PDB file of C-alpha atoms and ligand atoms in Angstrom:
ATOM      1  CA  UNK A   1     -68.913 -22.459  -6.734  1.00 65.00           C
ATOM      2  CA  UNK A   2     -69.438 -25.235  -9.360  1.00 73.00           C
ATOM      3  CA  UNK A   3     -66.890 -28.031  -9.138  1.00 85.00           C
ATOM      4  CA  UNK A   4     -64.993 -29.961 -11.771  1.00 91.00           C
ATOM      5  CA  UNK A   5     -61.672 -31.756 -11.821  1.00 91.00           C
ATOM      6  CA  UNK A   6     -58.278 -31.330 -13.411  1.00 94.00           C
ATOM      7  CA  UNK A   7     -55.906 -34.113 -14.260  1.00 94.00           C
ATOM      8  CA  UNK A   8     -52.441 -32.702 -13.626  1.00 94.00           C
ATOM      9  CA  UNK A   9     -49.472 -34.939 -14.450  1.00 91.00           C
ATOM     10  CA  UNK A  10     -51.790 -37.955 -14.120  1.00 91.00           C
ATOM     11  CA  UNK A  11     -53.214 -36.892 -10.764  1.00 92.00           C
ATOM     12  CA  UNK A  12     -56.914 -36.072 -10.530  1.00 94.00           C
ATOM     13  CA  UNK A  13     -57.600 -32.995  -8.369  1.00 94.00           C
ATOM     14  CA  UNK A  14     -60.967 -31.415  -7.556  1.00 93.00           C
ATOM     15  CA  UNK A  15     -61.211 -27.878  -8.843  1.00 94.00           C
ATOM     16  CA  UNK A  16     -63.612 -24.958  -8.745  1.00 94.00           C
ATOM     17  CA  UNK A  17     -64.553 -23.175 -11.944  1.00 94.00           C
ATOM     18  CA  UNK A  18     -62.691 -19.874 -12.046  1.00 95.00           C
ATOM     19  CA  UNK A  19     -59.766 -20.721  -9.762  1.00 95.00           C
ATOM     20  CA  UNK A  20     -56.270 -20.587 -11.173  1.00 94.00           C
ATOM     21  CA  UNK A  21     -54.525 -23.735 -12.379  1.00 94.00           C
ATOM     22  CA  UNK A  22     -51.715 -22.818 -10.001  1.00 92.00           C
ATOM     23  CA  UNK A  23     -54.037 -22.968  -6.979  1.00 92.00           C
ATOM     24  CA  UNK A  24     -55.345 -26.362  -8.076  1.00 93.00           C
ATOM     25  CA  UNK A  25     -51.837 -27.744  -8.629  1.00 91.00           C
ATOM     26  CA  UNK A  26     -50.672 -26.501  -5.226  1.00 87.00           C
ATOM     27  CA  UNK A  27     -53.703 -27.977  -3.481  1.00 89.00           C
ATOM     28  CA  UNK A  28     -52.824 -31.282  -5.141  1.00 87.00           C
ATOM     29  CA  UNK A  29     -49.303 -31.070  -3.710  1.00 82.00           C
ATOM     30  CA  UNK A  30     -47.681 -30.498  -7.095  1.00 81.00           C
ATOM     31  CA  UNK A  31     -44.777 -28.089  -7.189  1.00 72.00           C
ATOM     32  CA  UNK A  32     -45.022 -25.249  -9.658  1.00 78.00           C
ATOM     33  CA  UNK A  33     -42.764 -22.277  -9.176  1.00 78.00           C
ATOM     34  CA  UNK A  34     -44.559 -18.980  -9.110  1.00 81.00           C
ATOM     35  CA  UNK A  35     -42.017 -16.222  -9.083  1.00 81.00           C
ATOM     36  CA  UNK A  36     -43.265 -12.844 -10.213  1.00 81.00           C
ATOM     37  CA  UNK A  37     -47.025 -12.935  -9.688  1.00 73.00           C
ATOM     38  CA  UNK A  38     -47.553 -10.525 -12.598  1.00 74.00           C
ATOM     39  CA  UNK A  39     -47.117 -12.647 -15.753  1.00 76.00           C
ATOM     40  CA  UNK A  40     -43.616 -11.455 -16.497  1.00 78.00           C
ATOM     41  CA  UNK A  41     -41.381 -14.375 -15.532  1.00 83.00           C
ATOM     42  CA  UNK A  42     -42.915 -17.264 -17.562  1.00 85.00           C
ATOM     43  CA  UNK A  43     -42.230 -19.615 -14.641  1.00 84.00           C
ATOM     44  CA  UNK A  44     -45.656 -21.211 -14.553  1.00 89.00           C
ATOM     45  CA  UNK A  45     -46.149 -22.147 -18.191  1.00 91.00           C
ATOM     46  CA  UNK A  46     -47.966 -25.497 -18.482  1.00 92.00           C
ATOM     47  CA  UNK A  47     -49.356 -27.537 -21.369  1.00 93.00           C
ATOM     48  CA  UNK A  48     -53.087 -28.057 -21.814  1.00 95.00           C
ATOM     49  CA  UNK A  49     -53.191 -31.618 -23.168  1.00 96.00           C
ATOM     50  CA  UNK A  50     -56.982 -31.786 -23.515  1.00 95.00           C
ATOM     51  CA  UNK A  51     -60.112 -30.023 -22.320  1.00 94.00           C
ATOM     52  CA  UNK A  52     -60.620 -26.318 -21.866  1.00 90.00           C
ATOM     53  CA  UNK A  53     -59.140 -23.644 -19.663  1.00 95.00           C
ATOM     54  CA  UNK A  54     -59.637 -19.888 -19.636  1.00 96.00           C
ATOM     55  CA  UNK A  55     -56.193 -18.688 -20.712  1.00 94.00           C
ATOM     56  CA  UNK A  56     -56.796 -15.024 -19.797  1.00 94.00           C
ATOM     57  CA  UNK A  57     -54.474 -13.794 -22.520  1.00 90.00           C
ATOM     58  CA  UNK A  58     -51.555 -16.105 -21.761  1.00 91.00           C
ATOM     59  CA  UNK A  59     -51.976 -18.786 -24.432  1.00 90.00           C
ATOM     60  CA  UNK A  60     -48.996 -19.765 -26.598  1.00 88.00           C
ATOM     61  CA  UNK A  61     -50.000 -22.677 -28.802  1.00 86.00           C
ATOM     62  CA  UNK A  62     -51.155 -25.347 -26.357  1.00 90.00           C
ATOM     63  CA  UNK A  63     -49.598 -23.727 -23.288  1.00 92.00           C
ATOM     64  CA  UNK A  64     -50.881 -21.212 -20.735  1.00 93.00           C
ATOM     65  CA  UNK A  65     -49.541 -19.538 -17.603  1.00 93.00           C
ATOM     66  CA  UNK A  66     -50.956 -21.444 -14.643  1.00 93.00           C
ATOM     67  CA  UNK A  67     -50.734 -18.383 -12.386  1.00 92.00           C
ATOM     68  CA  UNK A  68     -53.237 -16.565 -14.593  1.00 93.00           C
ATOM     69  CA  UNK A  69     -55.258 -19.201 -16.481  1.00 95.00           C
ATOM     70  CA  UNK A  70     -58.379 -20.437 -14.738  1.00 96.00           C
ATOM     71  CA  UNK A  71     -60.433 -23.610 -14.634  1.00 96.00           C
ATOM     72  CA  UNK A  72     -63.246 -23.693 -17.213  1.00 95.00           C
ATOM     73  CA  UNK A  73     -64.163 -27.396 -17.034  1.00 93.00           C
ATOM     74  CA  UNK A  74     -62.468 -30.766 -17.016  1.00 93.00           C
ATOM     75  CA  UNK A  75     -58.982 -30.613 -18.480  1.00 95.00           C
ATOM     76  CA  UNK A  76     -55.715 -32.487 -18.548  1.00 96.00           C
ATOM     77  CA  UNK A  77     -52.630 -30.423 -17.728  1.00 95.00           C
ATOM     78  CA  UNK A  78     -48.950 -31.273 -17.943  1.00 92.00           C
ATOM     79  CA  UNK A  79     -46.400 -29.479 -15.813  1.00 89.00           C
ATOM     80  CA  UNK A  80     -42.842 -29.047 -17.098  1.00 81.00           C
ATOM     81  CA  UNK A  81     -40.321 -31.496 -15.703  1.00 75.00           C
ATOM     82  CA  UNK A  82     -38.392 -28.931 -13.742  1.00 68.00           C
ATOM     83  CA  UNK A  83     -35.625 -29.164 -11.187  1.00 65.00           C
ATOM     84  CA  UNK A  84     -36.541 -28.732  -7.547  1.00 76.00           C
ATOM     85  CA  UNK A  85     -35.995 -25.298  -6.087  1.00 84.00           C
ATOM     86  CA  UNK A  86     -32.853 -25.056  -3.992  1.00 88.00           C
ATOM     87  CA  UNK A  87     -32.020 -22.325  -1.508  1.00 92.00           C
ATOM     88  CA  UNK A  88     -28.297 -22.321  -0.881  1.00 94.00           C
ATOM     89  CA  UNK A  89     -25.600 -20.168   0.609  1.00 94.00           C
ATOM     90  CA  UNK A  90     -22.355 -19.940  -1.284  1.00 94.00           C
ATOM     91  CA  UNK A  91     -19.456 -17.606  -1.781  1.00 92.00           C
ATOM     92  CA  UNK A  92     -17.864 -15.645  -4.577  1.00 91.00           C
ATOM     93  CA  UNK A  93     -14.964 -17.719  -5.862  1.00 90.00           C
ATOM     94  CA  UNK A  94     -13.890 -15.548  -8.797  1.00 90.00           C
ATOM     95  CA  UNK A  95     -14.633 -12.230 -10.409  1.00 91.00           C
ATOM     96  CA  UNK A  96     -13.356 -11.272 -13.818  1.00 92.00           C
ATOM     97  CA  UNK A  97     -14.093  -7.868 -15.227  1.00 93.00           C
ATOM     98  CA  UNK A  98     -14.240  -8.584 -18.931  1.00 96.00           C
ATOM     99  CA  UNK A  99     -14.922  -5.011 -20.024  1.00 96.00           C
ATOM    100  CA  UNK A 100     -16.364  -1.721 -18.798  1.00 95.00           C
ATOM    101  CA  UNK A 101     -19.823  -3.256 -19.076  1.00 95.00           C
ATOM    102  CA  UNK A 102     -19.413  -6.945 -18.299  1.00 96.00           C
ATOM    103  CA  UNK A 103     -18.318  -9.044 -15.345  1.00 95.00           C
ATOM    104  CA  UNK A 104     -18.005 -12.812 -15.233  1.00 95.00           C
ATOM    105  CA  UNK A 105     -18.820 -14.015 -11.748  1.00 94.00           C
ATOM    106  CA  UNK A 106     -18.355 -17.466 -10.221  1.00 94.00           C
ATOM    107  CA  UNK A 107     -20.187 -18.574  -7.119  1.00 95.00           C
ATOM    108  CA  UNK A 108     -19.159 -21.785  -5.378  1.00 94.00           C
ATOM    109  CA  UNK A 109     -21.301 -24.051  -3.224  1.00 95.00           C
ATOM    110  CA  UNK A 110     -20.761 -27.148  -1.169  1.00 94.00           C
ATOM    111  CA  UNK A 111     -23.587 -28.988  -2.966  1.00 90.00           C
ATOM    112  CA  UNK A 112     -24.156 -29.795  -6.631  1.00 90.00           C
ATOM    113  CA  UNK A 113     -26.201 -27.208  -8.519  1.00 91.00           C
ATOM    114  CA  UNK A 114     -28.735 -28.349 -11.067  1.00 90.00           C
ATOM    115  CA  UNK A 115     -30.247 -26.014 -13.656  1.00 93.00           C
ATOM    116  CA  UNK A 116     -31.217 -26.017 -17.316  1.00 93.00           C
ATOM    117  CA  UNK A 117     -30.198 -23.500 -19.954  1.00 95.00           C
ATOM    118  CA  UNK A 118     -32.818 -20.753 -20.016  1.00 95.00           C
ATOM    119  CA  UNK A 119     -33.412 -20.801 -16.248  1.00 94.00           C
ATOM    120  CA  UNK A 120     -32.519 -18.132 -13.718  1.00 93.00           C
ATOM    121  CA  UNK A 121     -31.816 -17.690 -10.020  1.00 94.00           C
ATOM    122  CA  UNK A 122     -32.644 -15.188  -7.332  1.00 93.00           C
ATOM    123  CA  UNK A 123     -29.273 -13.995  -6.132  1.00 94.00           C
ATOM    124  CA  UNK A 124     -28.736 -12.020  -2.947  1.00 92.00           C
ATOM    125  CA  UNK A 125     -25.463 -10.358  -2.038  1.00 88.00           C
ATOM    126  CA  UNK A 126     -25.060  -8.881   1.415  1.00 82.00           C
ATOM    127  CA  UNK A 127     -26.372  -5.329   1.482  1.00 77.00           C
ATOM    128  CA  UNK A 128     -27.833  -5.546  -2.021  1.00 81.00           C
ATOM    129  CA  UNK A 129     -31.368  -5.989  -3.244  1.00 84.00           C
ATOM    130  CA  UNK A 130     -32.161  -9.389  -4.673  1.00 89.00           C
ATOM    131  CA  UNK A 131     -31.516  -9.693  -8.405  1.00 90.00           C
ATOM    132  CA  UNK A 132     -32.633 -12.274 -10.933  1.00 91.00           C
ATOM    133  CA  UNK A 133     -29.850 -13.642 -13.095  1.00 94.00           C
ATOM    134  CA  UNK A 134     -29.664 -16.337 -15.739  1.00 96.00           C
ATOM    135  CA  UNK A 135     -27.271 -19.180 -15.054  1.00 95.00           C
ATOM    136  CA  UNK A 136     -24.721 -19.360 -17.845  1.00 96.00           C
ATOM    137  CA  UNK A 137     -21.248 -20.484 -18.751  1.00 96.00           C
ATOM    138  CA  UNK A 138     -17.931 -18.695 -18.691  1.00 96.00           C
ATOM    139  CA  UNK A 139     -17.057 -16.901 -21.902  1.00 96.00           C
ATOM    140  CA  UNK A 140     -14.349 -19.503 -22.593  1.00 94.00           C
ATOM    141  CA  UNK A 141     -16.973 -22.261 -22.081  1.00 92.00           C
ATOM    142  CA  UNK A 142     -15.261 -23.502 -18.939  1.00 83.00           C
ATOM    143  CA  UNK A 143     -17.229 -24.693 -15.951  1.00 78.00           C
ATOM    144  CA  UNK A 144     -16.494 -26.213 -12.556  1.00 82.00           C
ATOM    145  CA  UNK A 145     -18.175 -28.609 -10.215  1.00 85.00           C
ATOM    146  CA  UNK A 146     -20.560 -27.008  -7.682  1.00 94.00           C
ATOM    147  CA  UNK A 147     -20.182 -23.652  -9.365  1.00 95.00           C
ATOM    148  CA  UNK A 148     -22.654 -21.207 -10.857  1.00 96.00           C
ATOM    149  CA  UNK A 149     -21.476 -18.701 -13.412  1.00 96.00           C
ATOM    150  CA  UNK A 150     -23.256 -15.448 -14.123  1.00 96.00           C
ATOM    151  CA  UNK A 151     -22.527 -12.828 -16.729  1.00 96.00           C
ATOM    152  CA  UNK A 152     -23.297  -9.519 -15.055  1.00 94.00           C
ATOM    153  CA  UNK A 153     -24.072  -6.760 -17.508  1.00 93.00           C
ATOM    154  CA  UNK A 154     -24.054  -3.182 -16.336  1.00 93.00           C
ATOM    155  CA  UNK A 155     -27.242  -2.509 -18.310  1.00 90.00           C
ATOM    156  CA  UNK A 156     -29.199  -5.296 -16.570  1.00 89.00           C
ATOM    157  CA  UNK A 157     -28.127  -4.851 -12.962  1.00 89.00           C
ATOM    158  CA  UNK A 158     -26.437  -1.448 -12.680  1.00 90.00           C
ATOM    159  CA  UNK A 159     -26.342  -1.331  -8.863  1.00 87.00           C
ATOM    160  CA  UNK A 160     -24.841  -4.781  -8.515  1.00 89.00           C
ATOM    161  CA  UNK A 161     -22.345  -4.078 -11.282  1.00 91.00           C
ATOM    162  CA  UNK A 162     -21.246  -0.851  -9.585  1.00 90.00           C
ATOM    163  CA  UNK A 163     -20.963  -2.556  -6.195  1.00 87.00           C
ATOM    164  CA  UNK A 164     -18.724  -5.325  -7.535  1.00 88.00           C
ATOM    165  CA  UNK A 165     -16.507  -2.933  -9.468  1.00 88.00           C
ATOM    166  CA  UNK A 166     -16.180  -0.651  -6.452  1.00 84.00           C
ATOM    167  CA  UNK A 167     -15.331  -3.324  -3.934  1.00 74.00           C
ATOM    168  CA  UNK A 168     -13.090  -5.198  -6.339  1.00 64.00           C
ATOM    169  CA  UNK A 169     -13.296  -8.431  -4.430  1.00 56.00           C
ATOM    170  CA  UNK A 170     -16.640  -9.318  -2.910  1.00 64.00           C
ATOM    171  CA  UNK A 171     -15.847 -12.075  -0.519  1.00 64.00           C
ATOM    172  CA  UNK A 172     -19.106 -12.097   1.396  1.00 71.00           C
ATOM    173  CA  UNK A 173     -21.552 -14.932   1.363  1.00 84.00           C
ATOM    174  CA  UNK A 174     -24.195 -15.054  -1.328  1.00 93.00           C
ATOM    175  CA  UNK A 175     -27.632 -16.617  -1.158  1.00 94.00           C
ATOM    176  CA  UNK A 176     -29.347 -18.130  -4.169  1.00 95.00           C
ATOM    177  CA  UNK A 177     -32.778 -19.627  -4.773  1.00 93.00           C
ATOM    178  CA  UNK A 178     -33.713 -21.366  -7.981  1.00 90.00           C
ATOM    179  CA  UNK A 179     -33.700 -22.428 -10.671  1.00 91.00           C
ATOM    180  CA  UNK A 180     -36.808 -20.627 -11.930  1.00 90.00           C
ATOM    181  CA  UNK A 181     -38.284 -20.480 -15.399  1.00 89.00           C
ATOM    182  CA  UNK A 182     -40.049 -22.941 -17.667  1.00 87.00           C
ATOM    183  CA  UNK A 183     -38.485 -21.795 -20.962  1.00 91.00           C
ATOM    184  CA  UNK A 184     -35.539 -24.129 -20.773  1.00 92.00           C
ATOM    185  CA  UNK A 185     -33.790 -26.229 -23.385  1.00 93.00           C
ATOM    186  CA  UNK A 186     -35.630 -29.484 -23.998  1.00 88.00           C
ATOM    187  CA  UNK A 187     -34.453 -32.721 -25.561  1.00 82.00           C
ATOM    188  CA  UNK A 188     -36.629 -32.458 -28.629  1.00 80.00           C
ATOM    189  CA  UNK A 189     -35.882 -33.301 -32.226  1.00 85.00           C
ATOM    190  CA  UNK A 190     -37.268 -30.131 -33.754  1.00 92.00           C
ATOM    191  CA  UNK A 191     -34.897 -27.662 -35.300  1.00 96.00           C
ATOM    192  CA  UNK A 192     -33.592 -25.436 -32.533  1.00 97.00           C
ATOM    193  CA  UNK A 193     -33.748 -21.707 -33.203  1.00 98.00           C
ATOM    194  CA  UNK A 194     -32.140 -19.447 -30.623  1.00 98.00           C
ATOM    195  CA  UNK A 195     -32.588 -15.688 -30.752  1.00 98.00           C
ATOM    196  CA  UNK A 196     -31.071 -13.115 -28.395  1.00 98.00           C
ATOM    197  CA  UNK A 197     -31.856  -9.433 -28.070  1.00 96.00           C
ATOM    198  CA  UNK A 198     -29.853  -6.633 -26.443  1.00 95.00           C
ATOM    199  CA  UNK A 199     -28.231  -7.509 -23.090  1.00 94.00           C
ATOM    200  CA  UNK A 200     -29.682 -11.010 -23.267  1.00 96.00           C
ATOM    201  CA  UNK A 201     -26.866 -13.238 -24.426  1.00 97.00           C
ATOM    202  CA  UNK A 202     -26.391 -15.175 -21.151  1.00 97.00           C
ATOM    203  CA  UNK A 203     -29.338 -17.633 -21.427  1.00 97.00           C
ATOM    204  CA  UNK A 204     -28.875 -18.091 -25.185  1.00 98.00           C
ATOM    205  CA  UNK A 205     -25.134 -18.721 -24.741  1.00 98.00           C
ATOM    206  CA  UNK A 206     -26.012 -21.373 -22.131  1.00 97.00           C
ATOM    207  CA  UNK A 207     -28.477 -22.937 -24.542  1.00 97.00           C
ATOM    208  CA  UNK A 208     -26.149 -22.806 -27.545  1.00 98.00           C
ATOM    209  CA  UNK A 209     -23.259 -24.385 -25.646  1.00 97.00           C
ATOM    210  CA  UNK A 210     -25.432 -27.110 -24.120  1.00 96.00           C
ATOM    211  CA  UNK A 211     -27.051 -28.002 -27.410  1.00 97.00           C
ATOM    212  CA  UNK A 212     -23.709 -28.124 -29.224  1.00 96.00           C
ATOM    213  CA  UNK A 213     -22.321 -30.462 -26.565  1.00 95.00           C
ATOM    214  CA  UNK A 214     -25.412 -32.520 -25.749  1.00 94.00           C
ATOM    215  CA  UNK A 215     -27.468 -32.488 -28.953  1.00 95.00           C
ATOM    216  CA  UNK A 216     -24.838 -32.664 -31.703  1.00 94.00           C
ATOM    217  CA  UNK A 217     -27.216 -33.990 -34.369  1.00 94.00           C
ATOM    218  CA  UNK A 218     -29.933 -31.442 -33.789  1.00 96.00           C
ATOM    219  CA  UNK A 219     -30.204 -28.750 -36.425  1.00 96.00           C
ATOM    220  CA  UNK A 220     -29.480 -25.351 -34.874  1.00 97.00           C
ATOM    221  CA  UNK A 221     -29.830 -21.717 -35.847  1.00 98.00           C
ATOM    222  CA  UNK A 222     -28.418 -18.872 -33.788  1.00 98.00           C
ATOM    223  CA  UNK A 223     -29.606 -15.339 -34.501  1.00 98.00           C
ATOM    224  CA  UNK A 224     -28.316 -12.424 -32.453  1.00 98.00           C
ATOM    225  CA  UNK A 225     -29.276  -8.799 -32.429  1.00 97.00           C
ATOM    226  CA  UNK A 226     -26.489  -6.758 -33.980  1.00 97.00           C
ATOM    227  CA  UNK A 227     -25.985  -4.912 -30.663  1.00 96.00           C
ATOM    228  CA  UNK A 228     -24.418  -8.131 -29.329  1.00 97.00           C
ATOM    229  CA  UNK A 229     -21.582  -8.028 -31.816  1.00 97.00           C
ATOM    230  CA  UNK A 230     -19.104  -6.841 -29.221  1.00 97.00           C
ATOM    231  CA  UNK A 231     -15.471  -7.625 -28.542  1.00 96.00           C
ATOM    232  CA  UNK A 232     -16.331  -8.708 -25.015  1.00 96.00           C
ATOM    233  CA  UNK A 233     -18.233 -11.711 -26.424  1.00 97.00           C
ATOM    234  CA  UNK A 234     -15.690 -12.661 -29.070  1.00 97.00           C
ATOM    235  CA  UNK A 235     -14.578 -15.772 -27.162  1.00 96.00           C
ATOM    236  CA  UNK A 236     -18.160 -17.036 -27.239  1.00 98.00           C
ATOM    237  CA  UNK A 237     -18.485 -16.510 -30.972  1.00 98.00           C
ATOM    238  CA  UNK A 238     -15.096 -18.149 -31.618  1.00 97.00           C
ATOM    239  CA  UNK A 239     -16.031 -21.164 -29.530  1.00 97.00           C
ATOM    240  CA  UNK A 240     -19.324 -21.608 -31.376  1.00 98.00           C
ATOM    241  CA  UNK A 241     -17.737 -21.022 -34.782  1.00 97.00           C
ATOM    242  CA  UNK A 242     -15.138 -23.694 -34.128  1.00 97.00           C
ATOM    243  CA  UNK A 243     -17.962 -26.140 -33.481  1.00 96.00           C
ATOM    244  CA  UNK A 244     -19.951 -25.271 -36.567  1.00 96.00           C
ATOM    245  CA  UNK A 245     -22.571 -22.978 -35.049  1.00 97.00           C
ATOM    246  CA  UNK A 246     -22.151 -19.606 -36.637  1.00 97.00           C
ATOM    247  CA  UNK A 247     -24.172 -16.742 -35.181  1.00 98.00           C
ATOM    248  CA  UNK A 248     -25.969 -14.491 -37.638  1.00 98.00           C
ATOM    249  CA  UNK A 249     -26.132 -10.850 -36.564  1.00 98.00           C
ATOM    250  CA  UNK A 250     -29.092  -8.809 -37.672  1.00 97.00           C
ATOM    251  CA  UNK A 251     -30.913  -5.664 -36.594  1.00 97.00           C
ATOM    252  CA  UNK A 252     -33.756  -7.158 -34.596  1.00 96.00           C
ATOM    253  CA  UNK A 253     -34.857  -3.856 -33.098  1.00 94.00           C
ATOM    254  CA  UNK A 254     -35.434  -1.778 -36.208  1.00 91.00           C
ATOM    255  CA  UNK A 255     -38.749  -1.410 -37.971  1.00 89.00           C
ATOM    256  CA  UNK A 256     -37.721  -4.053 -40.514  1.00 92.00           C
ATOM    257  CA  UNK A 257     -36.893  -6.623 -37.852  1.00 93.00           C
ATOM    258  CA  UNK A 258     -39.742  -8.983 -38.751  1.00 92.00           C
ATOM    259  CA  UNK A 259     -38.876  -8.841 -42.449  1.00 93.00           C
ATOM    260  CA  UNK A 260     -35.204  -9.493 -41.747  1.00 93.00           C
ATOM    261  CA  UNK A 261     -35.984 -12.394 -39.463  1.00 94.00           C
ATOM    262  CA  UNK A 262     -38.393 -13.864 -41.996  1.00 94.00           C
ATOM    263  CA  UNK A 263     -35.685 -13.676 -44.646  1.00 95.00           C
ATOM    264  CA  UNK A 264     -33.367 -15.635 -42.360  1.00 95.00           C
ATOM    265  CA  UNK A 265     -36.032 -18.218 -41.589  1.00 96.00           C
ATOM    266  CA  UNK A 266     -37.960 -18.663 -44.835  1.00 94.00           C
ATOM    267  CA  UNK A 267     -38.738 -22.277 -44.014  1.00 94.00           C
ATOM    268  CA  UNK A 268     -40.108 -21.788 -40.494  1.00 96.00           C
ATOM    269  CA  UNK A 269     -42.768 -24.385 -39.686  1.00 95.00           C
ATOM    270  CA  UNK A 270     -44.614 -25.993 -36.811  1.00 92.00           C
ATOM    271  CA  UNK A 271     -41.647 -28.383 -36.493  1.00 93.00           C
ATOM    272  CA  UNK A 272     -39.357 -25.641 -35.227  1.00 95.00           C
ATOM    273  CA  UNK A 273     -38.670 -24.785 -31.608  1.00 95.00           C
ATOM    274  CA  UNK A 274     -37.829 -21.139 -31.085  1.00 96.00           C
ATOM    275  CA  UNK A 275     -36.408 -19.561 -27.914  1.00 96.00           C
ATOM    276  CA  UNK A 276     -36.306 -15.793 -27.795  1.00 97.00           C
ATOM    277  CA  UNK A 277     -34.454 -13.937 -25.041  1.00 96.00           C
ATOM    278  CA  UNK A 278     -34.855 -10.222 -24.498  1.00 95.00           C
ATOM    279  CA  UNK A 279     -37.032  -7.553 -22.972  1.00 91.00           C
ATOM    280  CA  UNK A 280     -40.792  -8.005 -23.099  1.00 88.00           C
ATOM    281  CA  UNK A 281     -41.075  -5.451 -25.871  1.00 90.00           C
ATOM    282  CA  UNK A 282     -38.338  -7.120 -27.903  1.00 93.00           C
ATOM    283  CA  UNK A 283     -39.955 -10.558 -27.620  1.00 92.00           C
ATOM    284  CA  UNK A 284     -43.435  -9.261 -28.407  1.00 90.00           C
ATOM    285  CA  UNK A 285     -42.100  -7.478 -31.499  1.00 92.00           C
ATOM    286  CA  UNK A 286     -40.953 -10.720 -33.107  1.00 94.00           C
ATOM    287  CA  UNK A 287     -43.650 -13.144 -32.060  1.00 90.00           C
ATOM    288  CA  UNK A 288     -45.986 -12.592 -34.999  1.00 91.00           C
ATOM    289  CA  UNK A 289     -43.657 -14.606 -37.240  1.00 94.00           C
ATOM    290  CA  UNK A 290     -43.729 -17.626 -34.975  1.00 94.00           C
ATOM    291  CA  UNK A 291     -47.483 -17.463 -34.506  1.00 90.00           C
ATOM    292  CA  UNK A 292     -47.987 -17.296 -38.269  1.00 92.00           C
ATOM    293  CA  UNK A 293     -45.707 -20.289 -38.894  1.00 94.00           C
ATOM    294  CA  UNK A 294     -47.232 -22.161 -35.937  1.00 93.00           C
ATOM    295  CA  UNK A 295     -43.755 -22.817 -34.608  1.00 94.00           C
ATOM    296  CA  UNK A 296     -43.415 -23.749 -30.963  1.00 91.00           C
ATOM    297  CA  UNK A 297     -41.745 -20.947 -29.120  1.00 90.00           C
ATOM    298  CA  UNK A 298     -40.668 -20.007 -25.646  1.00 93.00           C
ATOM    299  CA  UNK A 299     -40.067 -16.597 -24.129  1.00 93.00           C
ATOM    300  CA  UNK A 300     -37.031 -15.896 -21.987  1.00 94.00           C
ATOM    301  CA  UNK A 301     -37.808 -12.419 -20.670  1.00 91.00           C
ATOM    302  CA  UNK A 302     -34.857 -10.600 -19.190  1.00 86.00           C
ATOM    303  CA  UNK A 303     -35.275  -8.681 -16.021  1.00 74.00           C
ATOM    304  CA  UNK A 304     -35.337  -5.017 -16.706  1.00 60.00           C
ATOM    305  CA  UNK A 305     -34.632  -2.840 -13.701  1.00 47.00           C
ATOM    306  CA  UNK A 306     -37.902  -2.526 -11.826  1.00 39.00           C
ATOM    307  CA  UNK A 307     -38.181   1.218 -12.351  1.00 39.00           C
ATOM    308  CA  UNK A 308     -38.316   0.590 -16.105  1.00 45.00           C
ATOM    309  CA  UNK A 309     -41.091  -1.957 -15.708  1.00 43.00           C
ATOM    310  CA  UNK A 310     -43.031   0.457 -13.536  1.00 42.00           C
ATOM    311  CA  UNK A 311     -42.669   3.078 -16.226  1.00 43.00           C
ATOM    312  CA  UNK A 312     -44.305   0.717 -18.722  1.00 43.00           C
ATOM    313  CA  UNK A 313     -47.575  -0.384 -17.123  1.00 40.00           C
ATOM    314  CA  UNK A 314     -48.828  -1.775 -20.441  1.00 40.00           C
ATOM    315  CA  UNK A 315     -45.803  -3.966 -20.903  1.00 40.00           C
ATOM    316  CA  UNK A 316     -47.468  -7.176 -19.741  1.00 38.00           C
ATOM    317  CA  UNK A 317     -50.324  -6.750 -22.195  1.00 37.00           C
ATOM    318  CA  UNK A 318     -47.760  -6.553 -24.998  1.00 36.00           C
ATOM    319  CA  UNK A 319     -47.115 -10.214 -24.285  1.00 37.00           C
ATOM    320  CA  UNK A 320     -50.588 -11.315 -25.134  1.00 37.00           C
ATOM    321  CA  UNK A 321     -50.733 -13.097 -28.472  1.00 34.00           C
ATOM    322  CA  UNK A 322     -52.413 -11.164 -31.232  1.00 28.00           C
TER     323      UNK A 322
HETATM  324  S1  FES B   1     -45.525 -16.242 -11.678  1.00 69.30           S
HETATM  325 FE1  FES B   1     -46.726 -16.352 -13.420  1.00 69.30          FE
HETATM  326  S2  FES B   1     -45.493 -15.628 -14.972  1.00 69.30           S
HETATM  327 FE2  FES B   1     -44.357 -15.218 -13.189  1.00 69.30          FE
END
């Protein structure tokens, strides 16, 4: 097979034409988390600084998914500055059932936990299948040292939700691995636009809170699907309102979603950074606007129950840019 070389994060690595960027990075000893293996998790998104790669349908502006994109010649690639994966055992330190459909869960560990808003963990409770959940903050914005907080929605993880409600207090040990995901909040200057679809508030709440606290001067826009206007999240909205970030609720699932979003963002440009959280279909339905405006955008796909994904074999192709 013809050979070439990739420069990845400043390191030159021999590469064969046609092999995936992920294989080259791993051979060069560079860590890149590959989670799903089927282009649904967005964990391996890397930036093509120069040169050419075969994106195989995964290109978003200058980025591609390294698990799918292949070597097409010399190229320079930049990996995201991500936290190291940790595999830890912890325990449930608090459970609060907020409503019939939402639980706030705290897991405590003996070591510090490091994650960025927009990232998720594999979480394994005894006797339960592994689930993927976005790290977030409590609804009152509180947090504790060595603690991970998850918002468990019945719609996202019905079996886990039912198990916790049934047992009342789950005191068993819990294993986590993570954080995964490359669509995390960066320290950029661009206007920050955060959009959440149905059952996908957790990562956007984490991002909104972190940006309010850590990036006070950055211009921010928060747009939520109208299905999220629920009493169970009122504390979140109050907290954000008090700090000057007012969510706008709009129907982002209807046939006029693009028009409505455009009306809210008439001045969208390449200097905007957009994060969209939701199902694959939800994200794909809004992306045309960002492509047209050449805004930088990141996908935060939620984890539909696997049977739903299996029922939608074409779902992954819906992610390919038009
Ligand atoms: S491992 Fe490539 S997108 Fe999930």
